[in-house]
């Protein structure tokens, strides 16, 4: 762990203590999808229900519909700072902590504070608020998340400098995706609802292109899915959780069949957005001093192929192939085992053993399916 990562971890660990405020993050694929608008709508709903909610910092970017929603909402005045010959405004963290509202809306989570502020980043301000027991609603665009910054750069050609660590998302009690189709977002842009009309043509020829928006939309959806799955893992007992698909491809040294099993399992896993594993069980008859060099070379190439296609490769040494399959299937919480047709050597080995019935019985009792691939 680098010094920077260690510093981030220490900062975020403080938020794990008892009495921490609740944290809700709206996430979107780009500017203009409606994150700030949704936060203000939620603030109005809370206010109508008698909740003590304040606006800590909102950036409307001159969008008339969003700006209109500020009417009637209590706002904490911003702190004015003179920096490099200019009067700038920042969120007034000290005043928010002093007033201690039940809820506070803090926009622009990835924002870098003016030098000399208590914290370098606004997400650090949010952690301070949470530690003080104040509930926070915030928002961030997908391109500002640290771990996918390079993916965003490859899609858009732009490297975003202001970023938030993934751990800040893991702190959230709720992550909500604000989603629009590419056509809807581009229509909003052309109508002048995102940027000033003078900037529309430039935006359309750069960031706001349908293929780029579609890929960013996919990243946003995947990120929210990841956060929901993490929350399920933490908060719901495993015996009550909905099972997620997980595939185990079982291969032997039969080169041609192994490649088919790997590729077909990869497609199944991609379709179900599932984790998948490739298992090769080395029996005594296929030890390094007995296996043919050509077979060994083909096996290595197939295991490499599996890795390239996204599988976790597992190699086991066991005279009882079916026993090894059972152990790995249970250990990895596999839902489906994929094998080649019965004529392959792996299947013959299984059929010869007394454990074949045990394999079927164990897999059946654990609701694990077997697919025989052609």
Coordinates of C-alpha atoms in Angstrom, one line a residue:
X1 CA 0.0 0.0 0.0
X2 CA 1.4 3.4 -1.0
X3 CA 1.6 6.3 1.5
X4 CA -1.3 8.0 -0.3
X5 CA -3.5 4.8 -0.1
X6 CA -2.5 4.3 3.5
X7 CA -3.5 7.9 4.3
X8 CA -6.9 7.4 2.5
X9 CA -7.5 4.2 4.4
X10 CA -6.7 5.8 7.7
X11 CA -9.1 8.7 6.9
X12 CA -11.9 6.4 5.9
X13 CA -11.4 4.0 8.9
X14 CA -12.5 6.8 11.1
X15 CA -15.9 6.6 9.5
X16 CA -16.5 3.1 10.8
X17 CA -17.1 4.1 14.4
X18 CA -20.5 3.9 16.0
X19 CA -22.8 6.9 15.5
X20 CA -21.7 7.6 11.9
X21 CA -24.2 9.4 9.8
X22 CA -26.0 7.7 6.9
X23 CA -24.5 8.3 3.4
X24 CA -26.4 8.3 0.1
X25 CA -24.6 8.8 -3.2
X26 CA -26.2 9.5 -6.6
X27 CA -24.0 8.3 -9.4
X28 CA -24.3 9.0 -13.1
X29 CA -22.6 8.3 -16.4
X30 CA -21.9 12.0 -17.1
X31 CA -22.9 15.6 -16.4
X32 CA -26.5 16.4 -17.2
X33 CA -28.2 13.1 -16.3
X34 CA -30.0 14.8 -13.3
X35 CA -28.1 13.9 -10.2
X36 CA -28.3 17.4 -8.6
X37 CA -32.0 17.7 -9.7
X38 CA -32.8 14.4 -8.0
X39 CA -31.0 15.5 -4.8
X40 CA -33.0 18.7 -4.6
X41 CA -36.2 16.9 -5.2
X42 CA -35.4 14.6 -2.3
X43 CA -34.5 17.5 -0.1
X44 CA -38.0 19.1 -0.8
X45 CA -39.7 15.8 0.0
X46 CA -37.7 15.6 3.3
X47 CA -38.5 19.2 4.2
X48 CA -42.3 18.6 3.6
X49 CA -42.0 15.7 6.1
X50 CA -40.5 17.9 8.8
X51 CA -36.9 16.7 8.4
X52 CA -34.1 19.1 9.3
X53 CA -32.3 19.2 6.0
X54 CA -29.9 21.9 4.8
X55 CA -28.1 22.6 1.5
X56 CA -24.4 22.5 2.3
X57 CA -23.2 23.0 -1.3
X58 CA -25.0 22.8 -4.6
X59 CA -23.7 23.5 -8.1
X60 CA -26.5 24.0 -10.6
X61 CA -24.2 24.9 -13.5
X62 CA -26.7 27.5 -14.6
X63 CA -29.4 24.9 -15.4
X64 CA -32.7 26.7 -15.0
X65 CA -34.8 23.7 -14.0
X66 CA -32.3 22.7 -11.3
X67 CA -31.8 26.2 -10.0
X68 CA -35.5 26.6 -9.6
X69 CA -35.6 23.7 -7.1
X70 CA -33.4 25.7 -4.7
X71 CA -36.4 28.0 -3.9
X72 CA -37.7 27.1 -0.4
X73 CA -34.7 25.0 0.7
X74 CA -32.6 26.2 3.6
X75 CA -29.1 26.9 2.5
X76 CA -25.9 27.2 4.6
X77 CA -24.0 30.2 3.2
X78 CA -20.7 29.4 1.5
X79 CA -17.3 30.3 2.9
X80 CA -15.6 33.0 0.8
X81 CA -11.8 32.6 0.3
X82 CA -9.5 35.1 -1.5
X83 CA -7.1 33.0 -3.6
X84 CA -4.7 34.0 -6.3
X85 CA -6.3 37.4 -6.7
X86 CA -9.8 36.1 -6.9
X87 CA -12.7 35.7 -4.4
X88 CA -13.8 32.1 -4.5
X89 CA -16.5 30.2 -2.7
X90 CA -16.2 26.9 -0.8
X91 CA -18.5 24.8 1.3
X92 CA -18.5 26.0 4.9
X93 CA -17.6 22.8 6.7
X94 CA -17.2 24.4 10.1
X95 CA -20.7 26.0 10.0
X96 CA -22.4 22.8 8.9
X97 CA -20.7 21.0 11.8
X98 CA -21.8 23.7 14.2
X99 CA -25.4 23.8 13.0
X100 CA -25.5 19.9 12.9
X101 CA -28.6 19.4 10.7
X102 CA -30.1 15.9 10.5
X103 CA -29.3 15.8 6.7
X104 CA -27.1 17.9 4.5
X105 CA -26.8 17.9 0.7
X106 CA -23.3 18.1 -0.6
X107 CA -22.8 18.2 -4.4
X108 CA -19.6 17.7 -6.4
X109 CA -18.1 14.9 -4.3
X110 CA -14.8 14.8 -6.3
X111 CA -14.1 18.5 -5.9
X112 CA -10.7 19.7 -4.8
X113 CA -10.8 22.3 -2.1
X114 CA -9.0 25.6 -2.2
X115 CA -5.5 25.2 -0.7
X116 CA -5.5 26.1 2.9
X117 CA -8.9 24.4 3.6
X118 CA -9.1 21.9 6.4
X119 CA -9.2 19.0 4.0
X120 CA -7.7 18.7 0.5
X121 CA -10.8 17.0 -1.0
X122 CA -14.6 17.5 -0.6
X123 CA -15.1 13.7 0.0
X124 CA -12.9 14.2 3.1
X125 CA -15.3 17.0 4.2
X126 CA -18.1 14.5 3.8
X127 CA -16.3 11.9 6.0
X128 CA -16.0 14.6 8.7
X129 CA -19.7 15.3 8.5
X130 CA -20.5 11.5 8.7
X131 CA -18.2 11.1 11.7
X132 CA -20.1 13.9 13.4
X133 CA -23.4 11.9 13.0
X134 CA -24.7 14.1 10.2
X135 CA -26.5 12.3 7.3
X136 CA -25.2 13.2 3.8
X137 CA -26.6 13.1 0.3
X138 CA -24.0 13.6 -2.4
X139 CA -23.3 12.9 -6.1
X140 CA -20.5 12.0 -8.4
X141 CA -20.0 11.1 -12.0
X142 CA -18.6 7.7 -13.0
X143 CA -15.4 9.2 -14.5
X144 CA -14.3 10.5 -11.1
X145 CA -14.0 7.0 -9.5
X146 CA -10.4 6.1 -9.0
X147 CA -10.3 2.4 -10.1
X148 CA -12.0 3.0 -13.5
X149 CA -10.2 6.3 -14.3
X150 CA -8.1 4.6 -17.0
X151 CA -11.1 2.9 -18.6
X152 CA -12.9 6.2 -18.8
X153 CA -9.7 7.7 -20.4
X154 CA -9.7 5.0 -23.0
X155 CA -13.3 5.7 -23.9
X156 CA -13.3 9.5 -23.9
X157 CA -9.6 10.3 -24.5
X158 CA -9.6 12.5 -21.4
X159 CA -8.0 11.7 -18.0
X160 CA -10.0 13.2 -15.2
X161 CA -7.8 14.7 -12.5
X162 CA -10.4 15.1 -9.7
X163 CA -11.1 11.6 -8.4
X164 CA -12.6 9.9 -5.4
X165 CA -11.2 6.6 -3.9
X166 CA -13.4 3.5 -4.3
X167 CA -13.5 3.2 -0.5
X168 CA -15.7 6.2 -0.3
X169 CA -18.4 4.4 -2.4
X170 CA -18.0 1.4 -0.1
X171 CA -18.9 3.6 2.9
X172 CA -22.2 4.6 1.3
X173 CA -25.3 3.1 2.8
X174 CA -27.0 3.6 -0.6
X175 CA -25.8 4.1 -4.1
X176 CA -28.4 5.2 -6.7
X177 CA -27.8 5.3 -10.4
X178 CA -29.4 8.1 -12.4
X179 CA -29.8 6.7 -15.8
X180 CA -30.7 8.1 -19.2
X181 CA -30.3 6.6 -22.7
X182 CA -27.7 8.1 -25.0
X183 CA -30.4 9.7 -27.1
X184 CA -32.1 11.3 -24.1
X185 CA -28.9 12.8 -22.9
X186 CA -28.0 14.1 -26.3
X187 CA -31.5 15.6 -26.7
X188 CA -31.1 17.4 -23.3
X189 CA -27.7 18.7 -24.5
X190 CA -29.2 20.1 -27.8
X191 CA -32.1 21.7 -25.8
X192 CA -29.5 23.7 -23.8
X193 CA -30.4 21.9 -20.5
X194 CA -26.8 20.8 -19.8
X195 CA -24.5 23.5 -21.1
X196 CA -24.9 26.9 -22.6
X197 CA -25.9 26.7 -26.3
X198 CA -22.6 28.1 -27.3
X199 CA -20.9 25.0 -26.0
X200 CA -23.3 22.4 -27.5
X201 CA -21.5 21.8 -30.8
X202 CA -18.2 21.3 -29.1
X203 CA -19.7 18.9 -26.6
X204 CA -21.4 16.9 -29.4
X205 CA -18.1 16.5 -31.3
X206 CA -16.2 15.4 -28.2
X207 CA -17.6 13.9 -25.0
X208 CA -21.3 13.6 -25.9
X209 CA -21.1 11.0 -28.6
X210 CA -23.5 8.0 -28.6
X211 CA -20.8 5.3 -28.5
X212 CA -19.0 7.0 -25.6
X213 CA -22.1 7.6 -23.6
X214 CA -23.2 4.0 -24.0
X215 CA -19.9 2.7 -22.7
X216 CA -20.0 5.2 -19.7
X217 CA -23.5 4.1 -19.0
X218 CA -22.4 0.5 -18.9
X219 CA -19.6 1.4 -16.4
X220 CA -22.1 3.3 -14.2
X221 CA -24.6 0.4 -14.2
X222 CA -21.8 -2.1 -13.3
X223 CA -20.5 0.1 -10.5
X224 CA -23.9 0.3 -8.9
X225 CA -24.4 -3.4 -9.3
X226 CA -21.1 -4.0 -7.6
X227 CA -22.1 -1.8 -4.7
X228 CA -25.4 -3.6 -4.3
X229 CA -23.8 -7.0 -4.4
X230 CA -21.3 -5.9 -1.7
X231 CA -24.1 -4.7 0.5
X232 CA -26.0 -8.0 0.1
X233 CA -22.8 -9.9 1.0
X234 CA -22.4 -7.8 4.2
X235 CA -25.9 -7.3 5.4
X236 CA -27.8 -10.5 4.4
X237 CA -26.9 -13.9 5.9
X238 CA -25.5 -16.2 3.2
X239 CA -28.3 -18.7 3.6
X240 CA -30.9 -16.0 2.8
X241 CA -29.0 -14.5 -0.2
X242 CA -30.1 -15.0 -3.8
X243 CA -27.6 -17.2 -5.5
X244 CA -25.4 -15.6 -8.1
X245 CA -24.4 -17.6 -11.1
X246 CA -20.9 -19.1 -11.0
X247 CA -19.5 -21.5 -13.6
X248 CA -16.8 -24.2 -13.3
X249 CA -15.3 -25.5 -16.5
X250 CA -13.6 -28.9 -16.1
X251 CA -11.0 -29.7 -18.6
X252 CA -8.5 -32.4 -19.3
X253 CA -5.4 -32.7 -21.5
X254 CA -7.6 -33.3 -24.5
X255 CA -6.7 -30.1 -26.4
X256 CA -9.5 -29.7 -28.8
X257 CA -12.3 -30.4 -26.3
X258 CA -10.7 -28.4 -23.6
X259 CA -10.7 -25.3 -25.9
X260 CA -14.4 -25.8 -26.7
X261 CA -15.3 -26.1 -23.1
X262 CA -13.4 -23.0 -22.1
X263 CA -14.8 -20.9 -24.9
X264 CA -18.4 -22.0 -24.4
X265 CA -18.2 -21.5 -20.6
X266 CA -16.7 -18.1 -21.2
X267 CA -19.8 -17.1 -23.3
X268 CA -22.1 -18.5 -20.7
X269 CA -20.4 -16.5 -17.9
X270 CA -20.5 -13.4 -20.0
X271 CA -24.2 -13.8 -20.7
X272 CA -25.0 -14.2 -17.0
X273 CA -22.3 -11.6 -15.9
X274 CA -21.0 -14.4 -13.7
X275 CA -17.7 -15.4 -12.2
X276 CA -16.2 -18.5 -13.7
X277 CA -13.3 -20.9 -13.0
X278 CA -11.4 -23.5 -15.1
X279 CA -10.3 -26.6 -13.2
X280 CA -7.7 -29.1 -14.4
X281 CA -7.1 -32.1 -12.1
X282 CA -3.8 -33.7 -12.6
X283 CA -4.0 -37.4 -11.8
X284 CA -0.9 -39.6 -11.1
X285 CA -1.1 -40.8 -14.6
X286 CA -0.6 -37.2 -15.9
X287 CA 2.3 -36.2 -13.6
X288 CA 5.1 -34.1 -15.2
X289 CA 7.3 -37.1 -15.8
X290 CA 4.5 -39.1 -17.6
X291 CA 2.6 -36.6 -19.6
X292 CA 3.6 -36.1 -23.2
X293 CA 5.4 -32.8 -24.0
X294 CA 2.8 -31.9 -26.7
X295 CA -0.1 -32.5 -24.3
X296 CA 1.6 -30.5 -21.6
X297 CA 2.2 -27.6 -24.1
X298 CA -1.5 -27.7 -25.2
X299 CA -2.6 -27.7 -21.6
X300 CA -0.5 -24.6 -20.8
X301 CA -1.9 -22.8 -23.9
X302 CA -5.5 -23.7 -22.8
X303 CA -5.0 -22.4 -19.3
X304 CA -3.5 -19.2 -20.7
X305 CA -6.6 -18.9 -23.0
X306 CA -8.9 -19.3 -20.0
X307 CA -7.0 -16.5 -18.1
X308 CA -7.3 -14.2 -21.1
X309 CA -11.0 -14.8 -21.3
X310 CA -11.4 -13.9 -17.7
X311 CA -11.4 -17.2 -15.8
X312 CA -9.7 -18.0 -12.5
X313 CA -7.6 -21.0 -13.3
X314 CA -7.4 -23.8 -10.7
X315 CA -5.0 -26.7 -10.9
X316 CA -5.4 -29.6 -8.4
X317 CA -3.4 -32.8 -7.8
X318 CA -5.8 -35.7 -7.0
X319 CA -6.2 -39.3 -8.1
X320 CA -10.0 -38.9 -7.6
X321 CA -11.1 -36.4 -10.2
X322 CA -14.7 -36.3 -9.0
X323 CA -13.6 -35.6 -5.5
X324 CA -11.6 -32.6 -6.6
X325 CA -14.5 -31.3 -8.6
X326 CA -16.8 -31.5 -5.6
X327 CA -14.4 -29.8 -3.3
X328 CA -13.8 -26.9 -5.7
X329 CA -17.5 -26.5 -6.6
X330 CA -18.4 -26.2 -3.0
X331 CA -15.4 -23.9 -2.1
X332 CA -16.2 -21.5 -4.9
X333 CA -20.0 -21.6 -4.5
X334 CA -20.4 -22.8 -8.1
X335 CA -23.9 -23.0 -9.6
X336 CA -23.1 -24.8 -12.8
X337 CA -20.4 -27.3 -13.8
X338 CA -19.5 -27.5 -17.5
X339 CA -17.8 -30.5 -19.1
X340 CA -17.2 -31.9 -22.5
X341 CA -19.1 -34.8 -24.1
X342 CA -18.8 -38.2 -22.5
X343 CA -16.1 -39.4 -24.8
X344 CA -13.4 -37.1 -23.3
X345 CA -10.9 -38.7 -21.0
X346 CA -12.1 -36.6 -18.0
X347 CA -15.5 -38.1 -18.2
X348 CA -14.2 -41.6 -18.6
X349 CA -12.1 -41.2 -15.5
X350 CA -15.1 -40.0 -13.6
X351 CA -17.2 -42.9 -14.8
X352 CA -14.5 -45.4 -13.7
X353 CA -14.6 -44.2 -10.1
X354 CA -16.9 -45.1 -7.4
X355 CA -17.3 -41.5 -6.6
X356 CA -19.4 -40.7 -9.7
X357 CA -22.7 -41.3 -7.8
X358 CA -21.4 -39.3 -4.9
X359 CA -20.6 -36.5 -7.4
X360 CA -24.1 -36.4 -8.7
X361 CA -25.6 -36.8 -5.2
X362 CA -23.5 -34.0 -3.7
X363 CA -24.1 -31.6 -6.6
X364 CA -27.8 -32.3 -6.6
X365 CA -28.1 -31.7 -2.8
X366 CA -26.3 -28.3 -3.3
X367 CA -28.4 -27.3 -6.3
X368 CA -25.4 -27.4 -8.7
X369 CA -26.2 -28.1 -12.3
X370 CA -24.0 -30.0 -14.8
X371 CA -23.9 -29.0 -18.5
X372 CA -22.4 -31.4 -21.0
X373 CA -21.1 -29.2 -23.8
X374 CA -20.9 -30.6 -27.4

